[in-house]
Amino acid sequence: MNFLKKLFLKFKNEDGSIQEKNPTKKGADINAANLSAQNKAQKDHLATRAVDIEKDRWWFLPHGKHKLGPFTLEELKMAYFNETNSDKLAIRKDGDPDWVKWVNAKVVFPCLADYFEEIARNNSNENFTNRATNPRRRSARAITASSQNPDVTGGEPDLEEMMSAVATALMYKSKGALRIVHDESGEATGIWLGQIPEKDRLPSFLKMVAASEKLDQAFYISICLGDYRIVEGDGGSFVMKGGARAPGEVIPSLDSVRWEKGRHNPRSPKVDRLTEGVHGVRFLCPTCGIPNYCFDDQIVEYMGSMVQCAHCKNISHVPANAHGAETAADFDVYACSFVPITEFSDWLMAHPSSEGGDPADWSSYGLWAYCADCAHRYASSVLFAFSMSSMLRGTIFQANSTESATDIDSLWNGACPRCSGSNLLTLLIDVPENVKAKLKEFRGG
């Protein structure tokens, strides 16, 4: 029994020797020493992973895929958006030897704990699933699709497309072929692209530039919705947000839309119907190409709305049927022509829409004239009479208001009653049948 008990209480050491009973104290000392060494090594390991938020770059390893990067923290965040199973993801700071599971990132990089917790909180699996049905995201895709812009694609880019865009952006930035354009107030209004090929100017590339350069949300949304212009410049191109003007960009003068015999008023080359989130019309000014907007609550029933471009100062007409239209194919937006007062009668008689038009309708709809200098609107009721009086000397016009009398006198004198300007912005369009019927009813016909 003593032999068996003694044998039972013995065990082998790592070197094969036999150790007697009661190794507890010695073993505990060894374990404590090992644990202390491990803790010290862990602390030393963490100490070597201090983070420079601005300068450090990161590698990203999606589950079952090749590593991607290097990225800034913001780009890393966007890469995370495209993954649903965070337990399988890993990251590595550029220069570090080993990978860190995403779930352990805030432990290994303690100064970024709040950053990683915020990402995990806002981008959980549940939130990722909900992004497909989020009405705000759906709205952005719907507006993009309805814009019919061949340079913009709807939906979310896949991870490979996004990473390719990141790599392209970083490459051009390193070559000095990319910089941000600011206006006088310091607001970011555009991106300068120096000799970047057309094939690389994709929306995904522009989105990554906006994200990596930490541009404001309005800029990023403008890129997503296709609400930007590419303006060619010396040594490259400018991608300008919305209606922002590029450095050195020359806005065409109103004289560039001077009237020509037998020609219609200039028509907008691109009109979009906004039907999600906000409801209205986005169109490019026929004169300068700058985007203009008119929302549904600004469009008057039957009459439509007049919109003045903030850049070239020309005035366009958005028709009433634009309100509630499902697509932009159902209506056109026309701008004014530049016409000297002395040539108004010639312009009106030579306009294609004057043939078959009813002057009785023009006093209420279809014929407009503004001063080209101060945008004073002339009463429509005097315009046809002025045209006739220019051809028929001795015509007597009976004004029905003081304003009408002032306008007709000013036209006869060839000078604006407000600023003495001698040129007009004039517009003549065909009168829709429903408007004709309404005007006839109003006249008691």
Short mmCIF file of C-alpha atoms in Angstrom, two decimals, residues 141-403:
data_model
loop_
_atom_site.label_atom_id
_atom_site.label_comp_id
_atom_site.label_asym_id
_atom_site.label_seq_id
_atom_site.Cartn_x
_atom_site.Cartn_y
_atom_site.Cartn_z
CA ARG A 141 -30.59 55.30 -54.91
CA ALA A 142 -33.96 56.30 -56.35
CA ILE A 143 -32.84 59.85 -57.11
CA THR A 144 -29.62 58.57 -58.66
CA ALA A 145 -31.52 56.14 -60.87
CA SER A 146 -34.01 58.78 -61.96
CA SER A 147 -31.28 61.27 -62.85
CA GLN A 148 -30.40 59.21 -65.94
CA ASN A 149 -26.78 60.29 -65.53
CA PRO A 150 -24.57 57.75 -67.34
CA ASP A 151 -21.72 58.57 -64.95
CA VAL A 152 -23.70 57.60 -61.85
CA THR A 153 -24.77 54.11 -60.85
CA GLY A 154 -27.35 53.32 -58.21
CA GLY A 155 -26.93 50.96 -55.29
CA GLU A 156 -23.97 50.23 -53.04
CA PRO A 157 -20.56 49.48 -54.61
CA ASP A 158 -19.12 46.07 -53.92
CA LEU A 159 -16.01 45.75 -51.79
CA GLU A 160 -13.61 45.13 -54.67
CA GLU A 161 -14.86 48.21 -56.53
CA MET A 162 -14.50 50.32 -53.40
CA MET A 163 -11.00 49.07 -52.63
CA SER A 164 -9.95 49.69 -56.21
CA ALA A 165 -11.25 53.24 -55.89
CA VAL A 166 -9.31 53.70 -52.64
CA ALA A 167 -6.09 52.48 -54.24
CA THR A 168 -6.63 54.76 -57.26
CA ALA A 169 -7.29 57.79 -55.07
CA LEU A 170 -4.20 57.18 -52.94
CA MET A 171 -2.04 56.69 -56.04
CA TYR A 172 -3.08 59.96 -57.65
CA LYS A 173 -2.82 61.84 -54.37
CA SER A 174 0.74 60.58 -53.89
CA LYS A 175 1.58 61.91 -57.37
CA GLY A 176 0.18 65.33 -56.57
CA ALA A 177 -2.57 64.88 -59.15
CA LEU A 178 -5.39 65.46 -56.70
CA ARG A 179 -6.32 68.34 -54.43
CA ILE A 180 -9.40 69.91 -52.84
CA VAL A 181 -10.81 73.22 -54.11
CA HIS A 182 -12.18 75.75 -51.60
CA ASP A 183 -14.20 78.91 -52.08
CA GLU A 184 -13.45 82.28 -50.47
CA SER A 185 -15.15 81.23 -47.22
CA GLY A 186 -13.00 78.10 -46.98
CA GLU A 187 -15.79 75.66 -47.86
CA ALA A 188 -14.79 72.66 -49.97
CA THR A 189 -16.52 73.07 -53.33
CA GLY A 190 -14.65 70.77 -55.67
CA ILE A 191 -11.83 68.35 -56.44
CA TRP A 192 -9.03 69.11 -58.86
CA LEU A 193 -7.94 66.10 -60.90
CA GLY A 194 -4.65 66.58 -62.72
CA GLN A 195 -4.53 64.61 -65.96
CA ILE A 196 -6.49 61.70 -64.50
CA PRO A 197 -7.84 59.48 -67.30
CA GLU A 198 -11.58 59.43 -67.95
CA LYS A 199 -11.75 55.75 -67.02
CA ASP A 200 -10.68 56.56 -63.45
CA ARG A 201 -13.19 59.38 -62.90
CA LEU A 202 -15.86 56.98 -61.67
CA PRO A 203 -18.39 57.91 -58.96
CA SER A 204 -16.85 55.28 -56.66
CA PHE A 205 -13.46 56.99 -57.04
CA LEU A 206 -14.94 60.44 -56.35
CA LYS A 207 -16.79 59.10 -53.29
CA MET A 208 -13.59 57.68 -51.84
CA VAL A 209 -11.78 60.98 -52.43
CA ALA A 210 -14.59 62.82 -50.61
CA ALA A 211 -14.42 60.32 -47.72
CA SER A 212 -10.64 60.12 -47.41
CA GLU A 213 -10.25 63.91 -47.54
CA LYS A 214 -12.94 64.25 -44.83
CA LEU A 215 -15.14 66.53 -46.91
CA ASP A 216 -18.51 67.47 -45.48
CA GLN A 217 -21.58 65.27 -45.82
CA ALA A 218 -23.21 67.63 -48.35
CA PHE A 219 -20.25 67.15 -50.69
CA TYR A 220 -20.39 63.37 -50.38
CA ILE A 221 -24.15 63.35 -51.02
CA SER A 222 -23.66 65.55 -54.10
CA ILE A 223 -21.29 62.94 -55.52
CA CYS A 224 -23.68 60.09 -54.68
CA LEU A 225 -26.60 61.83 -56.40
CA GLY A 226 -24.63 62.90 -59.45
CA ASP A 227 -25.11 66.55 -58.49
CA TYR A 228 -21.72 67.66 -59.77
CA ARG A 229 -20.10 69.02 -62.92
CA ILE A 230 -16.75 68.27 -64.56
CA VAL A 231 -15.15 71.49 -65.76
CA GLU A 232 -12.04 71.24 -67.93
CA GLY A 233 -9.17 73.48 -66.86
CA ASP A 234 -5.48 74.00 -67.47
CA GLY A 235 -3.60 70.80 -66.75
CA GLY A 236 -6.60 68.84 -65.52
CA SER A 237 -10.27 68.94 -64.62
CA PHE A 238 -12.39 70.22 -61.77
CA VAL A 239 -15.22 68.17 -60.23
CA MET A 240 -17.46 70.87 -58.78
CA LYS A 241 -20.24 70.28 -56.26
CA GLY A 242 -23.74 71.36 -57.32
CA GLY A 243 -23.71 74.91 -58.62
CA ALA A 244 -20.21 75.81 -57.40
CA ARG A 245 -17.97 77.52 -59.93
CA ALA A 246 -14.51 76.20 -60.76
CA PRO A 247 -11.46 78.47 -60.33
CA GLY A 248 -11.11 80.58 -63.44
CA GLU A 249 -14.41 79.33 -64.86
CA VAL A 250 -16.04 81.92 -67.12
CA ILE A 251 -19.82 82.01 -66.99
CA PRO A 252 -21.31 82.65 -70.46
CA SER A 253 -22.87 86.09 -70.88
CA LEU A 254 -26.54 86.52 -71.67
CA ASP A 255 -25.50 87.71 -75.09
CA SER A 256 -24.59 84.07 -75.82
CA VAL A 257 -28.34 83.33 -76.07
CA ARG A 258 -29.09 86.26 -78.39
CA TRP A 259 -32.16 85.48 -80.46
CA GLU A 260 -32.00 84.15 -84.00
CA LYS A 261 -34.78 84.20 -86.55
CA GLY A 262 -36.91 81.05 -86.59
CA ARG A 263 -35.25 79.55 -83.51
CA HIS A 264 -36.99 78.42 -80.32
CA ASN A 265 -35.88 79.58 -76.92
CA PRO A 266 -32.93 77.61 -75.48
CA ARG A 267 -34.00 74.38 -73.79
CA SER A 268 -32.35 72.77 -70.80
CA PRO A 269 -30.08 69.91 -71.96
CA LYS A 270 -30.79 67.85 -68.86
CA VAL A 271 -33.85 67.76 -66.60
CA ASP A 272 -34.31 65.40 -63.65
CA ARG A 273 -37.47 64.73 -61.68
CA LEU A 274 -36.84 64.36 -57.93
CA THR A 275 -39.45 62.01 -56.49
CA GLU A 276 -37.86 60.67 -53.30
CA GLY A 277 -37.11 62.58 -50.12
CA VAL A 278 -37.63 65.95 -51.78
CA HIS A 279 -40.05 66.49 -54.66
CA GLY A 280 -39.27 68.82 -57.49
CA VAL A 281 -37.15 69.44 -60.56
CA ARG A 282 -33.42 69.72 -61.10
CA PHE A 283 -32.31 71.13 -64.45
CA LEU A 284 -29.16 72.48 -66.02
CA CYS A 285 -29.39 76.13 -66.96
CA PRO A 286 -29.63 76.34 -70.76
CA THR A 287 -27.20 79.27 -70.73
CA CYS A 288 -24.38 78.30 -68.36
CA GLY A 289 -25.03 74.62 -67.51
CA ILE A 290 -25.16 75.23 -63.73
CA PRO A 291 -27.73 73.04 -61.87
CA ASN A 292 -30.92 74.85 -60.84
CA TYR A 293 -33.76 73.57 -58.65
CA CYS A 294 -37.50 74.16 -58.43
CA PHE A 295 -39.48 72.30 -55.78
CA ASP A 296 -43.09 71.24 -56.12
CA ASP A 297 -44.36 73.73 -53.56
CA GLN A 298 -42.95 76.52 -55.76
CA ILE A 299 -44.80 75.44 -58.90
CA VAL A 300 -48.07 77.33 -59.36
CA GLU A 301 -51.04 75.40 -60.74
CA TYR A 302 -51.50 75.98 -64.49
CA MET A 303 -48.86 78.75 -64.53
CA GLY A 304 -45.70 76.89 -63.50
CA SER A 305 -42.72 78.76 -62.03
CA MET A 306 -39.99 81.12 -63.22
CA VAL A 307 -36.47 80.34 -61.93
CA GLN A 308 -33.52 82.74 -62.23
CA CYS A 309 -30.06 81.20 -62.40
CA ALA A 310 -27.84 82.61 -59.66
CA HIS A 311 -24.81 82.50 -61.97
CA CYS A 312 -25.67 83.77 -65.45
CA LYS A 313 -28.93 85.49 -64.32
CA ASN A 314 -31.01 84.04 -67.15
CA ILE A 315 -34.60 83.06 -66.31
CA SER A 316 -36.19 79.68 -67.07
CA HIS A 317 -39.79 78.44 -66.99
CA VAL A 318 -40.70 75.20 -65.21
CA PRO A 319 -44.19 74.20 -66.48
CA ALA A 320 -47.06 73.34 -64.17
CA ASN A 321 -47.18 69.71 -65.30
CA ALA A 322 -43.72 69.23 -63.77
CA HIS A 323 -45.52 69.14 -60.41
CA GLY A 324 -46.14 65.50 -59.56
CA ALA A 325 -44.69 64.18 -62.83
CA GLU A 326 -43.13 60.76 -62.47
CA THR A 327 -40.33 61.38 -64.97
CA ALA A 328 -38.70 64.36 -66.65
CA ALA A 329 -39.78 63.01 -70.04
CA ASP A 330 -43.21 64.58 -69.52
CA PHE A 331 -42.08 68.21 -69.72
CA ASP A 332 -39.37 70.62 -70.94
CA VAL A 333 -37.70 73.59 -69.30
CA TYR A 334 -37.01 76.61 -71.53
CA ALA A 335 -34.95 79.73 -70.80
CA CYS A 336 -35.21 83.27 -72.13
CA SER A 337 -33.48 84.64 -75.22
CA PHE A 338 -31.53 87.88 -75.23
CA VAL A 339 -33.44 90.48 -77.27
CA PRO A 340 -32.86 94.23 -77.55
CA ILE A 341 -36.08 96.19 -76.97
CA THR A 342 -35.84 97.60 -80.49
CA GLU A 343 -35.88 94.03 -81.91
CA PHE A 344 -38.70 92.64 -79.78
CA SER A 345 -41.34 92.80 -82.50
CA ASP A 346 -39.04 91.05 -85.02
CA TRP A 347 -38.25 88.33 -82.47
CA LEU A 348 -41.92 87.69 -81.64
CA MET A 349 -43.10 87.52 -85.23
CA ALA A 350 -40.21 85.22 -86.24
CA HIS A 351 -40.59 82.84 -83.28
CA PRO A 352 -41.82 79.33 -84.24
CA SER A 353 -44.39 79.32 -81.40
CA SER A 354 -46.02 82.53 -82.64
CA GLU A 355 -47.51 80.68 -85.60
CA GLY A 356 -50.89 79.41 -84.48
CA GLY A 357 -50.54 81.01 -81.05
CA ASP A 358 -53.40 83.05 -79.57
CA PRO A 359 -52.37 86.56 -78.43
CA ALA A 360 -55.31 86.49 -76.03
CA ASP A 361 -53.59 83.66 -74.15
CA TRP A 362 -50.23 85.40 -74.17
CA SER A 363 -51.49 88.16 -71.92
CA SER A 364 -51.75 85.52 -69.16
CA TYR A 365 -49.50 82.63 -70.17
CA GLY A 366 -46.80 81.73 -72.68
CA LEU A 367 -45.17 85.13 -73.31
CA TRP A 368 -42.81 86.76 -70.78
CA ALA A 369 -40.27 89.57 -70.87
CA TYR A 370 -37.77 90.79 -68.27
CA CYS A 371 -35.14 93.49 -68.19
CA ALA A 372 -31.80 91.80 -68.92
CA ASP A 373 -30.04 94.06 -66.41
CA CYS A 374 -32.32 94.21 -63.34
CA ALA A 375 -34.88 91.41 -64.07
CA HIS A 376 -37.84 93.82 -63.97
CA ARG A 377 -40.82 91.85 -65.24
CA TYR A 378 -42.93 93.57 -67.86
CA ALA A 379 -46.67 93.04 -67.74
CA SER A 380 -47.50 90.30 -70.24
CA SER A 381 -50.66 92.15 -71.25
CA VAL A 382 -48.59 94.95 -72.87
CA LEU A 383 -46.12 92.81 -74.81
CA PHE A 384 -48.22 91.89 -77.84
CA ALA A 385 -49.64 95.42 -78.00
CA PHE A 386 -46.09 96.82 -77.98
CA SER A 387 -45.14 94.45 -80.78
CA MET A 388 -48.12 95.60 -82.87
CA SER A 389 -47.46 99.26 -82.14
CA SER A 390 -43.88 98.87 -83.37
CA MET A 391 -45.25 97.86 -86.76
CA LEU A 392 -48.39 100.03 -86.82
CA ARG A 393 -47.64 103.65 -86.07
CA GLY A 394 -50.29 105.59 -84.19
CA THR A 395 -51.56 102.60 -82.21
CA ILE A 396 -53.44 103.56 -79.08
CA PHE A 397 -53.05 101.26 -76.07
CA GLN A 398 -55.55 101.43 -73.22
CA ALA A 399 -53.71 100.34 -70.09
CA ASN A 400 -55.77 98.69 -67.34
CA SER A 401 -53.33 99.63 -64.56
CA THR A 402 -50.64 102.12 -63.69
CA GLU A 403 -47.99 99.37 -63.97
#
